[in-house]
Amino acid sequence: MDAMNTEDISTTQNEEIWQNAILVGLQTDQKDDVFERMMEELEQLAEACHIYTIAVFTQRAQNPVHATYIGSGKVAEVAHAVKELEAAYVIFDQTLSPMQFRNLNKELGVEVMDRTGLILRIFAEQARTREARLQVEHAQLQYIMPRLAGMWTHLGRQAGSSGSMSNRGIGETQLELDRRHIERRMAELEKELKGIAKERTTQREKRLRSGIPRVSLVGYTNAGKSTIMNRLLAINENPLDGKNVLEQDKLFATLDTTVRKIQPKGERPILLSDTVGFIDELPTSLVKAFRSTLEEVKYADLLIQVIDYSDSDYRACMKVTEETLREIGAAGIPMICVFNKADLVHDLPYEIPAVRNDSIYMSAGTGIGIRQLWELISKKLRENMQECQFHIPYTQGSILHRLQESAEVLSVDYQAEGIAVTARCGDEIKNRYQEFAVGVDAVI
Ligand SMILES: Nc1nc2c(ncn2[C@@H]2O[C@H](COP(=O)(O)OP(=O)(O)OP(=O)(O)O)[C@@H](O)[C@H]2O)c(=O)[nH]1
Ligand SMILES: [Mg+2]
């Protein structure tokens, strides 16, 4: 792999061209079903990169082999299959160390990839907005940095480096140049991303000030978040022209955060956001790179966790989602659980749609339960609100107008000394108009 080619990854991937790969998995302490699921997921990740699997090799061992991850016999077996089947890639189930990466590249004679590299590649291909592209590039460079040394040391040795500055091997000089180039680029990217994040913060603050409740869809990748967003927009008769988000049977179809205003007739609007899905062991460089995109979730009044209920291991996915939410500082936000894709589940415990407390069993794909989900969202948002009384002097009549926009105004009474308003609102609005609050519900 060429160390300086990272920026080209998205352009060199032609949507139409499919290549083939051999997958290799090492089962250490995982249980059989967990390991099988990880291997299936690896195959789906490859598919998202337009790579189809032609063979799978697995090995059981207590620990990975330091130099080659799998044992030497297995390496020979895979190398043989590479030739026989004319594989274009060999993809490993875990992140390889720079040394394993180099050794395997050499011994297998084809391009070696690991799970992290695969995820980075999907992200690079799927990134649409400028922010997502910059975030991915940053993560890619971070991934490549520690691998650079491994790529050039053999050249350094060839040139007989003595360690002094003037007598350095060509490999070392090249390594240093590459390193400096990457460091410079990473600094540029960080600066630009900071600027974008600032803009995002300004937009978010504007939305926060509007007082419109914010609802965020979260969950494992491919669970149906974008489908739910589209259906919720559709049932509320919002104009859809160009507003639909992409729904696709592909891991990481969504990478950017999209916020849409849902304006139902006769009801208060909400701001709904759809964002990047989670996955087990999301490379830390990506979590870091996407932190600002994911920040949107942190400011939600309500989370909708979407779960692929047809996945036999949906509980593990829920655990990953909840752990990721904790990691980004979004734990503790009220949540609805959507057990989606129930149409694919045989012997369901309930007839769908079924609402059980804060959970709903439904099928966004067929549309079954989407109205009930909307009702559950409205109910849950209302739970977070309280009835407040305000007394607004006539000199500040514009406050009434702002309350009407940001809260559910229940009554308005024009009295001699001012306007008496009863409204249902969240803490945000209640605090903002604190000076006009009256009665038992007033904020102290
Ligand atoms: N059978 C069935 N398929 C569904 C249902 N909901 C969504 N799908 C399909 O599942 C696939 C993934 O849906 P998306 O809405 O793109 O999922 P997502 O959670 O946004 O996924 P990412 O953005 O990739 O993380 C699509 O092919 C949908 O058509 C459902 O209730 N039943
Ligand atoms: Mg999506």
CSV table of N, CA and C in Angstrom, one decimal, residues 129-277:
chain,number,residue,atom,x,y,z
A,129,THR,N,-20.7,15.1,2.8
A,129,THR,CA,-20.4,16.5,3.1
A,129,THR,C,-18.9,16.8,3.3
A,130,ARG,N,-18.6,18.0,3.3
A,130,ARG,CA,-17.2,18.4,3.4
A,130,ARG,C,-16.7,18.0,4.8
A,131,GLU,N,-17.5,18.2,5.8
A,131,GLU,CA,-17.1,17.8,7.2
A,131,GLU,C,-16.8,16.3,7.3
A,132,ALA,N,-17.7,15.5,6.7
A,132,ALA,CA,-17.5,14.1,6.8
A,132,ALA,C,-16.2,13.7,6.1
A,133,ARG,N,-16.0,14.3,4.9
A,133,ARG,CA,-14.8,13.9,4.2
A,133,ARG,C,-13.5,14.3,4.9
A,134,LEU,N,-13.5,15.5,5.6
A,134,LEU,CA,-12.3,15.9,6.3
A,134,LEU,C,-12.1,15.0,7.5
A,135,GLN,N,-13.2,14.6,8.2
A,135,GLN,CA,-13.2,13.8,9.3
A,135,GLN,C,-12.6,12.4,9.0
A,136,VAL,N,-13.0,11.9,7.8
A,136,VAL,CA,-12.5,10.6,7.4
A,136,VAL,C,-11.0,10.6,7.0
A,137,GLU,N,-10.7,11.7,6.4
A,137,GLU,CA,-9.3,11.8,6.0
A,137,GLU,C,-8.4,11.9,7.2
A,138,HIS,N,-8.8,12.6,8.2
A,138,HIS,CA,-8.1,12.7,9.5
A,138,HIS,C,-7.9,11.3,10.1
A,139,ALA,N,-9.0,10.5,10.1
A,139,ALA,CA,-8.9,9.2,10.7
A,139,ALA,C,-8.0,8.3,9.9
A,140,GLN,N,-8.0,8.4,8.6
A,140,GLN,CA,-7.2,7.6,7.7
A,140,GLN,C,-5.7,7.9,8.0
A,141,LEU,N,-5.4,9.2,8.1
A,141,LEU,CA,-4.0,9.5,8.3
A,141,LEU,C,-3.5,9.0,9.7
A,142,GLN,N,-4.4,9.1,10.6
A,142,GLN,CA,-4.1,8.6,12.0
A,142,GLN,C,-3.8,7.1,11.9
A,143,TYR,N,-4.6,6.4,11.1
A,143,TYR,CA,-4.4,5.0,11.0
A,143,TYR,C,-3.1,4.6,10.3
A,144,ILE,N,-2.7,5.4,9.3
A,144,ILE,CA,-1.5,5.2,8.6
A,144,ILE,C,-0.2,5.5,9.3
A,145,MET,N,-0.3,6.6,10.1
A,145,MET,CA,0.9,7.1,10.9
A,145,MET,C,1.8,5.9,11.5
A,146,PRO,N,1.2,5.1,12.4
A,146,PRO,CA,2.1,4.1,13.0
A,146,PRO,C,2.5,3.0,12.1
A,147,ARG,N,1.9,2.9,10.9
A,147,ARG,CA,2.2,1.9,10.0
A,147,ARG,C,3.3,2.3,9.0
A,148,LEU,N,3.6,3.6,9.0
A,148,LEU,CA,4.6,4.1,8.1
A,148,LEU,C,6.0,3.5,8.3
A,149,ALA,N,6.4,3.4,9.6
A,149,ALA,CA,7.7,2.9,9.9
A,149,ALA,C,7.9,1.5,9.4
A,150,GLY,N,6.9,0.7,9.5
A,150,GLY,CA,6.9,-0.7,9.0
A,150,GLY,C,7.1,-0.7,7.5
A,151,MET,N,6.5,0.3,6.9
A,151,MET,CA,6.6,0.3,5.4
A,151,MET,C,7.9,0.6,4.9
A,152,TRP,N,8.7,1.4,5.6
A,152,TRP,CA,10.0,1.9,5.1
A,152,TRP,C,11.3,1.3,5.7
A,153,THR,N,11.1,0.6,6.8
A,153,THR,CA,12.4,0.1,7.5
A,153,THR,C,13.2,-0.8,6.6
A,154,HIS,N,12.6,-1.6,5.8
A,154,HIS,CA,13.4,-2.5,4.9
A,154,HIS,C,14.3,-1.7,4.0
A,155,LEU,N,13.8,-0.6,3.5
A,155,LEU,CA,14.6,0.3,2.6
A,155,LEU,C,15.8,0.9,3.4
A,156,GLY,N,15.5,1.3,4.7
A,156,GLY,CA,16.5,1.9,5.5
A,156,GLY,C,17.7,0.9,5.7
A,157,ARG,N,17.3,-0.3,6.0
A,157,ARG,CA,18.4,-1.3,6.2
A,157,ARG,C,19.2,-1.5,4.9
A,158,GLN,N,18.5,-1.6,3.8
A,158,GLN,CA,19.2,-1.8,2.5
A,158,GLN,C,20.3,-0.8,2.3
A,159,ALA,N,20.0,0.5,2.7
A,159,ALA,CA,20.9,1.5,2.4
A,159,ALA,C,22.0,1.6,3.5
A,160,GLY,N,22.0,0.7,4.5
A,160,GLY,CA,23.1,0.6,5.4
A,160,GLY,C,23.2,1.9,6.3
A,161,SER,N,22.1,2.2,7.0
A,161,SER,CA,22.0,3.4,7.8
A,161,SER,C,23.0,3.2,9.0
A,162,SER,N,23.7,4.3,9.3
A,162,SER,CA,24.6,4.2,10.5
A,162,SER,C,24.0,5.0,11.6
A,163,GLY,N,22.9,5.7,11.3
A,163,GLY,CA,22.2,6.4,12.4
A,163,GLY,C,22.6,7.9,12.3
A,164,SER,N,23.6,8.3,11.7
A,164,SER,CA,23.9,9.8,11.6
A,164,SER,C,23.1,10.4,10.6
A,165,MET,N,22.8,11.7,10.7
A,165,MET,CA,21.9,12.5,9.8
A,165,MET,C,22.3,12.4,8.4
A,166,SER,N,23.6,12.5,8.1
A,166,SER,CA,24.1,12.6,6.7
A,166,SER,C,24.1,11.2,6.0
A,167,ASN,N,24.1,10.2,6.9
A,167,ASN,CA,24.3,8.9,6.3
A,167,ASN,C,23.0,8.0,6.4
A,168,ARG,N,21.9,8.7,6.3
A,168,ARG,CA,20.7,7.9,6.5
A,168,ARG,C,20.2,7.2,5.3
A,169,GLY,N,19.6,6.0,5.5
A,169,GLY,CA,19.0,5.3,4.4
A,169,GLY,C,17.9,6.0,3.7
A,170,ILE,N,17.7,5.7,2.5
A,170,ILE,CA,16.7,6.3,1.7
A,170,ILE,C,15.3,6.1,2.3
A,171,GLY,N,15.1,4.9,2.9
A,171,GLY,CA,13.9,4.6,3.6
A,171,GLY,C,13.6,5.6,4.7
A,172,GLU,N,14.6,5.8,5.5
A,172,GLU,CA,14.4,6.7,6.7
A,172,GLU,C,14.1,8.1,6.3
A,173,THR,N,14.8,8.6,5.2
A,173,THR,CA,14.5,9.9,4.8
A,173,THR,C,13.1,10.0,4.2
A,174,GLN,N,12.7,9.0,3.5
A,174,GLN,CA,11.4,9.0,2.9
A,174,GLN,C,10.3,9.0,4.0
A,175,LEU,N,10.6,8.2,5.1
A,175,LEU,CA,9.7,8.0,6.2
A,175,LEU,C,9.5,9.4,6.9
A,176,GLU,N,10.6,10.1,7.0
A,176,GLU,CA,10.5,11.4,7.7
A,176,GLU,C,9.7,12.4,6.9
A,177,LEU,N,10.0,12.4,5.6
A,177,LEU,CA,9.2,13.3,4.7
A,177,LEU,C,7.7,13.0,4.8
A,178,ASP,N,7.4,11.7,4.7
A,178,ASP,CA,6.0,11.3,4.7
A,178,ASP,C,5.4,11.7,6.1
A,179,ARG,N,6.1,11.4,7.1
A,179,ARG,CA,5.6,11.8,8.4
A,179,ARG,C,5.3,13.3,8.6
A,180,ARG,N,6.3,14.1,8.1
A,180,ARG,CA,6.1,15.5,8.2
A,180,ARG,C,4.9,16.0,7.3
A,181,HIS,N,4.8,15.4,6.2
A,181,HIS,CA,3.7,15.7,5.3
A,181,HIS,C,2.4,15.4,6.0
A,182,ILE,N,2.3,14.2,6.5
A,182,ILE,CA,1.1,13.8,7.2
A,182,ILE,C,0.8,14.6,8.4
A,183,GLU,N,1.8,14.9,9.2
A,183,GLU,CA,1.6,15.8,10.4
A,183,GLU,C,1.0,17.1,9.9
A,184,ARG,N,1.6,17.7,8.9
A,184,ARG,CA,1.2,19.0,8.4
A,184,ARG,C,-0.3,18.9,7.9
A,185,ARG,N,-0.6,17.9,7.2
A,185,ARG,CA,-2.0,17.7,6.7
A,185,ARG,C,-3.0,17.5,7.8
A,186,MET,N,-2.6,16.8,8.8
A,186,MET,CA,-3.5,16.5,10.0
A,186,MET,C,-3.7,17.8,10.7
A,187,ALA,N,-2.7,18.7,10.8
A,187,ALA,CA,-2.9,20.0,11.5
A,187,ALA,C,-3.8,20.8,10.7
A,188,GLU,N,-3.7,20.8,9.4
A,188,GLU,CA,-4.6,21.6,8.5
A,188,GLU,C,-6.0,21.2,8.7
A,189,LEU,N,-6.2,19.8,8.7
A,189,LEU,CA,-7.5,19.3,8.8
A,189,LEU,C,-8.2,19.6,10.1
A,190,GLU,N,-7.3,19.5,11.2
A,190,GLU,CA,-7.9,19.8,12.5
A,190,GLU,C,-8.4,21.3,12.6
A,191,LYS,N,-7.6,22.2,11.9
A,191,LYS,CA,-7.9,23.6,12.0
A,191,LYS,C,-9.3,23.8,11.2
A,192,GLU,N,-9.4,23.2,10.1
A,192,GLU,CA,-10.6,23.4,9.3
A,192,GLU,C,-11.8,22.8,10.0
A,193,LEU,N,-11.6,21.6,10.6
A,193,LEU,CA,-12.7,20.9,11.3
A,193,LEU,C,-13.1,21.7,12.5
A,194,LYS,N,-12.2,22.4,13.1
A,194,LYS,CA,-12.6,23.2,14.2
A,194,LYS,C,-13.5,24.3,13.8
A,195,GLY,N,-13.2,24.9,12.6
A,195,GLY,CA,-14.0,26.0,12.1
A,195,GLY,C,-15.4,25.5,11.8
A,196,ILE,N,-15.5,24.3,11.2
A,196,ILE,CA,-16.8,23.7,10.9
A,196,ILE,C,-17.6,23.4,12.1
A,197,ALA,N,-16.9,22.9,13.1
A,197,ALA,CA,-17.5,22.5,14.4
A,197,ALA,C,-18.1,23.8,15.0
A,198,LYS,N,-17.4,24.9,14.9
A,198,LYS,CA,-17.9,26.2,15.5
A,198,LYS,C,-19.2,26.6,14.8
A,199,GLU,N,-19.2,26.4,13.5
A,199,GLU,CA,-20.4,26.8,12.8
A,199,GLU,C,-21.6,25.9,13.2
A,200,ARG,N,-21.2,24.6,13.4
A,200,ARG,CA,-22.3,23.7,13.8
A,200,ARG,C,-22.8,24.1,15.2
A,201,THR,N,-21.9,24.5,16.0
A,201,THR,CA,-22.3,24.9,17.4
A,201,THR,C,-23.3,26.1,17.3
A,202,THR,N,-23.0,27.1,16.4
A,202,THR,CA,-23.8,28.2,16.2
A,202,THR,C,-25.2,27.8,15.8
A,203,GLN,N,-25.2,26.9,14.8
A,203,GLN,CA,-26.5,26.5,14.3
A,203,GLN,C,-27.3,25.8,15.4
A,204,ARG,N,-26.6,24.9,16.1
A,204,ARG,CA,-27.2,24.2,17.2
A,204,ARG,C,-27.8,25.1,18.2
A,205,GLU,N,-27.0,26.2,18.6
A,205,GLU,CA,-27.5,27.1,19.6
A,205,GLU,C,-28.8,27.8,19.1
A,206,LYS,N,-28.8,28.1,17.8
A,206,LYS,CA,-30.0,28.7,17.2
A,206,LYS,C,-31.2,27.8,17.4
A,207,ARG,N,-31.0,26.5,17.1
A,207,ARG,CA,-32.0,25.5,17.3
A,207,ARG,C,-32.5,25.4,18.7
A,208,LEU,N,-31.5,25.4,19.6
A,208,LEU,CA,-31.8,25.3,21.0
A,208,LEU,C,-32.7,26.5,21.5
A,209,ARG,N,-32.3,27.7,21.0
A,209,ARG,CA,-33.1,28.9,21.3
A,209,ARG,C,-34.5,28.8,20.9
A,210,SER,N,-34.7,28.1,19.7
A,210,SER,CA,-36.1,28.0,19.2
A,210,SER,C,-37.0,27.3,20.1
A,211,GLY,N,-36.4,26.5,21.0
A,211,GLY,CA,-37.3,25.8,22.0
A,211,GLY,C,-38.0,24.6,21.4
A,212,ILE,N,-37.8,24.3,20.2
A,212,ILE,CA,-38.5,23.2,19.5
A,212,ILE,C,-37.9,21.9,20.1
A,213,PRO,N,-38.6,20.9,20.5
A,213,PRO,CA,-38.0,19.7,21.0
A,213,PRO,C,-37.2,19.0,20.0
A,214,ARG,N,-36.0,18.5,20.5
A,214,ARG,CA,-35.1,17.8,19.6
A,214,ARG,C,-35.1,16.3,19.8
A,215,VAL,N,-35.3,15.5,18.8
A,215,VAL,CA,-35.4,14.1,18.9
A,215,VAL,C,-34.3,13.5,18.0
A,216,SER,N,-33.5,12.5,18.5
A,216,SER,CA,-32.4,12.0,17.7
A,216,SER,C,-32.6,10.5,17.6
A,217,LEU,N,-32.4,10.0,16.3
A,217,LEU,CA,-32.4,8.6,16.0
A,217,LEU,C,-31.0,8.0,16.3
A,218,VAL,N,-30.9,7.0,17.0
A,218,VAL,CA,-29.6,6.4,17.3
A,218,VAL,C,-29.7,4.9,17.1
A,219,GLY,N,-28.6,4.2,17.0
A,219,GLY,CA,-28.6,2.7,17.0
A,219,GLY,C,-27.5,2.1,16.1
A,220,TYR,N,-27.5,0.8,16.1
A,220,TYR,CA,-26.5,0.1,15.3
A,220,TYR,C,-26.7,0.3,13.8
A,221,THR,N,-25.6,0.3,13.1
A,221,THR,CA,-25.8,0.5,11.7
A,221,THR,C,-26.7,-0.5,11.0
A,222,ASN,N,-27.5,0.0,10.0
A,222,ASN,CA,-28.4,-0.8,9.2
A,222,ASN,C,-29.7,-1.2,10.0
A,223,ALA,N,-30.0,-0.6,11.1
A,223,ALA,CA,-31.1,-1.0,11.9
A,223,ALA,C,-32.4,-0.4,11.4
A,224,GLY,N,-32.3,0.7,10.6
A,224,GLY,CA,-33.5,1.2,10.0
A,224,GLY,C,-33.8,2.7,10.4
A,225,LYS,N,-32.8,3.4,10.9
A,225,LYS,CA,-32.9,4.8,11.4
A,225,LYS,C,-33.4,5.7,10.3
A,226,SER,N,-32.7,5.6,9.1
A,226,SER,CA,-33.1,6.5,8.0
A,226,SER,C,-34.5,6.2,7.5
A,227,THR,N,-34.8,4.9,7.5
A,227,THR,CA,-36.2,4.6,7.0
A,227,THR,C,-37.2,5.2,7.9
A,228,ILE,N,-37.0,5.1,9.2
A,228,ILE,CA,-37.9,5.7,10.2
A,228,ILE,C,-38.0,7.2,10.0
A,229,MET,N,-36.9,7.9,9.8
A,229,MET,CA,-36.9,9.3,9.6
A,229,MET,C,-37.8,9.6,8.3
A,230,ASN,N,-37.6,8.9,7.3
A,230,ASN,CA,-38.4,9.2,6.1
A,230,ASN,C,-39.9,8.9,6.3
A,231,ARG,N,-40.2,7.8,7.0
A,231,ARG,CA,-41.6,7.5,7.3
A,231,ARG,C,-42.3,8.6,8.2
A,232,LEU,N,-41.5,9.0,9.2
A,232,LEU,CA,-42.1,10.1,10.1
A,232,LEU,C,-42.3,11.4,9.3
A,233,LEU,N,-41.5,11.7,8.4
A,233,LEU,CA,-41.7,12.9,7.6
A,233,LEU,C,-42.9,12.7,6.7
A,234,ALA,N,-43.0,11.5,6.1
A,234,ALA,CA,-44.1,11.2,5.2
A,234,ALA,C,-45.5,11.2,5.9
A,235,ILE,N,-45.6,10.6,7.1
A,235,ILE,CA,-47.0,10.6,7.7
A,235,ILE,C,-47.4,11.9,8.2
A,236,ASN,N,-46.5,12.8,8.3
A,236,ASN,CA,-46.9,14.2,8.8
A,236,ASN,C,-47.0,15.1,7.6
A,237,GLU,N,-47.1,14.5,6.4
A,237,GLU,CA,-47.4,15.3,5.2
A,237,GLU,C,-46.4,16.4,5.0
A,238,ASN,N,-45.2,16.2,5.4
A,238,ASN,CA,-44.2,17.2,5.1
A,238,ASN,C,-43.8,17.1,3.6
A,239,PRO,N,-43.5,18.2,3.0
A,239,PRO,CA,-43.1,18.1,1.6
A,239,PRO,C,-41.7,17.3,1.6
A,240,LEU,N,-41.7,16.3,0.7
A,240,LEU,CA,-40.5,15.4,0.7
A,240,LEU,C,-39.4,15.8,-0.3
A,241,ASP,N,-39.8,16.7,-1.2
A,241,ASP,CA,-38.9,17.0,-2.4
A,241,ASP,C,-37.5,17.2,-1.9
A,242,GLY,N,-36.6,16.3,-2.2
A,242,GLY,CA,-35.2,16.4,-1.9
A,242,GLY,C,-34.9,16.3,-0.4
A,243,LYS,N,-35.9,15.9,0.3
A,243,LYS,CA,-35.7,15.9,1.8
A,243,LYS,C,-35.5,14.5,2.4
A,244,ASN,N,-35.8,13.5,1.6
A,244,ASN,CA,-35.6,12.2,2.0
A,244,ASN,C,-34.2,11.9,2.3
A,245,VAL,N,-33.9,11.2,3.4
A,245,VAL,CA,-32.5,10.7,3.6
A,245,VAL,C,-32.3,9.4,3.0
A,246,LEU,N,-31.1,9.0,2.7
A,246,LEU,CA,-30.8,7.8,2.0
A,246,LEU,C,-31.0,6.6,2.9
A,247,GLU,N,-31.9,5.6,2.5
A,247,GLU,CA,-32.0,4.4,3.2
A,247,GLU,C,-31.5,3.3,2.3
A,248,GLN,N,-30.7,2.4,2.8
A,248,GLN,CA,-30.0,1.4,2.0
A,248,GLN,C,-29.6,0.2,2.8
A,249,ASP,N,-29.7,-1.0,2.2
A,249,ASP,CA,-29.3,-2.2,2.9
A,249,ASP,C,-27.8,-2.3,2.8
A,250,LYS,N,-27.1,-1.5,3.6
A,250,LYS,CA,-25.7,-1.3,3.5
A,250,LYS,C,-25.2,-0.8,4.8
A,251,LEU,N,-24.1,-1.3,5.3
A,251,LEU,CA,-23.6,-0.8,6.6
A,251,LEU,C,-23.0,0.6,6.3
A,252,PHE,N,-23.3,1.5,7.2
A,252,PHE,CA,-22.9,2.9,7.2
A,252,PHE,C,-23.4,3.7,5.9
A,253,ALA,N,-24.6,3.5,5.6
A,253,ALA,CA,-25.2,4.3,4.5
A,253,ALA,C,-25.2,5.7,4.9
A,254,THR,N,-25.5,6.0,6.2
A,254,THR,CA,-25.5,7.4,6.6
A,254,THR,C,-24.3,7.7,7.4
A,255,LEU,N,-23.6,8.8,7.0
A,255,LEU,CA,-22.5,9.3,7.8
A,255,LEU,C,-22.6,10.7,8.3
A,256,ASP,N,-23.5,11.4,7.7
A,256,ASP,CA,-23.7,12.8,8.1
A,256,ASP,C,-24.9,13.0,9.0
A,257,THR,N,-24.9,14.0,9.8
A,257,THR,CA,-26.1,14.2,10.6
A,257,THR,C,-27.1,15.1,9.8
A,258,THR,N,-28.3,14.6,9.7
A,258,THR,CA,-29.3,15.4,9.0
A,258,THR,C,-30.4,15.8,10.0
A,259,VAL,N,-30.7,17.1,10.1
A,259,VAL,CA,-31.8,17.5,11.0
A,259,VAL,C,-33.0,18.0,10.1
A,260,ARG,N,-34.2,17.4,10.4
A,260,ARG,CA,-35.4,17.8,9.7
A,260,ARG,C,-36.4,18.3,10.7
A,261,LYS,N,-37.1,19.3,10.2
A,261,LYS,CA,-38.2,19.8,11.1
A,261,LYS,C,-39.5,19.0,10.7
A,262,ILE,N,-40.1,18.4,11.6
A,262,ILE,CA,-41.4,17.8,11.3
A,262,ILE,C,-42.5,18.6,11.9
A,263,GLN,N,-43.4,19.0,11.0
A,263,GLN,CA,-44.4,20.0,11.4
A,263,GLN,C,-45.8,19.4,11.2
A,264,PRO,N,-46.3,18.7,12.2
A,264,PRO,CA,-47.6,18.0,12.0
A,264,PRO,C,-48.7,19.0,12.1
A,265,LYS,N,-49.8,18.7,11.4
A,265,LYS,CA,-51.0,19.7,11.4
A,265,LYS,C,-51.5,19.7,12.8
A,266,GLY,N,-51.7,20.9,13.3
A,266,GLY,CA,-52.3,21.1,14.6
A,266,GLY,C,-51.5,20.7,15.8
A,267,GLU,N,-50.3,20.3,15.6
A,267,GLU,CA,-49.4,19.8,16.7
A,267,GLU,C,-48.2,20.7,16.7
A,268,ARG,N,-47.4,20.6,17.8
A,268,ARG,CA,-46.2,21.3,17.8
A,268,ARG,C,-45.1,20.6,17.0
A,269,PRO,N,-44.2,21.4,16.3
A,269,PRO,CA,-43.2,20.7,15.5
A,269,PRO,C,-42.1,20.0,16.4
A,270,ILE,N,-41.3,19.2,15.8
A,270,ILE,CA,-40.1,18.6,16.5
A,270,ILE,C,-39.0,18.7,15.5
A,271,LEU,N,-37.8,18.7,16.0
A,271,LEU,CA,-36.6,18.6,15.1
A,271,LEU,C,-36.1,17.2,15.2
A,272,LEU,N,-36.1,16.5,14.1
A,272,LEU,CA,-35.6,15.1,14.2
A,272,LEU,C,-34.3,14.9,13.5
A,273,SER,N,-33.3,14.3,14.1
A,273,SER,CA,-32.0,14.1,13.5
A,273,SER,C,-31.7,12.6,13.3
A,274,ASP,N,-31.0,12.4,12.2
A,274,ASP,CA,-30.6,11.0,11.8
A,274,ASP,C,-29.1,11.1,11.7
A,275,THR,N,-28.4,10.1,12.2
A,275,THR,CA,-26.9,10.3,12.2
A,275,THR,C,-26.2,8.9,11.9
A,276,VAL,N,-24.9,9.0,11.9
A,276,VAL,CA,-24.1,7.8,11.7
A,276,VAL,C,-24.4,6.6,12.6
A,277,GLY,N,-24.5,5.4,12.1
A,277,GLY,CA,-24.8,4.3,13.0
A,277,GLY,C,-23.6,3.8,13.8
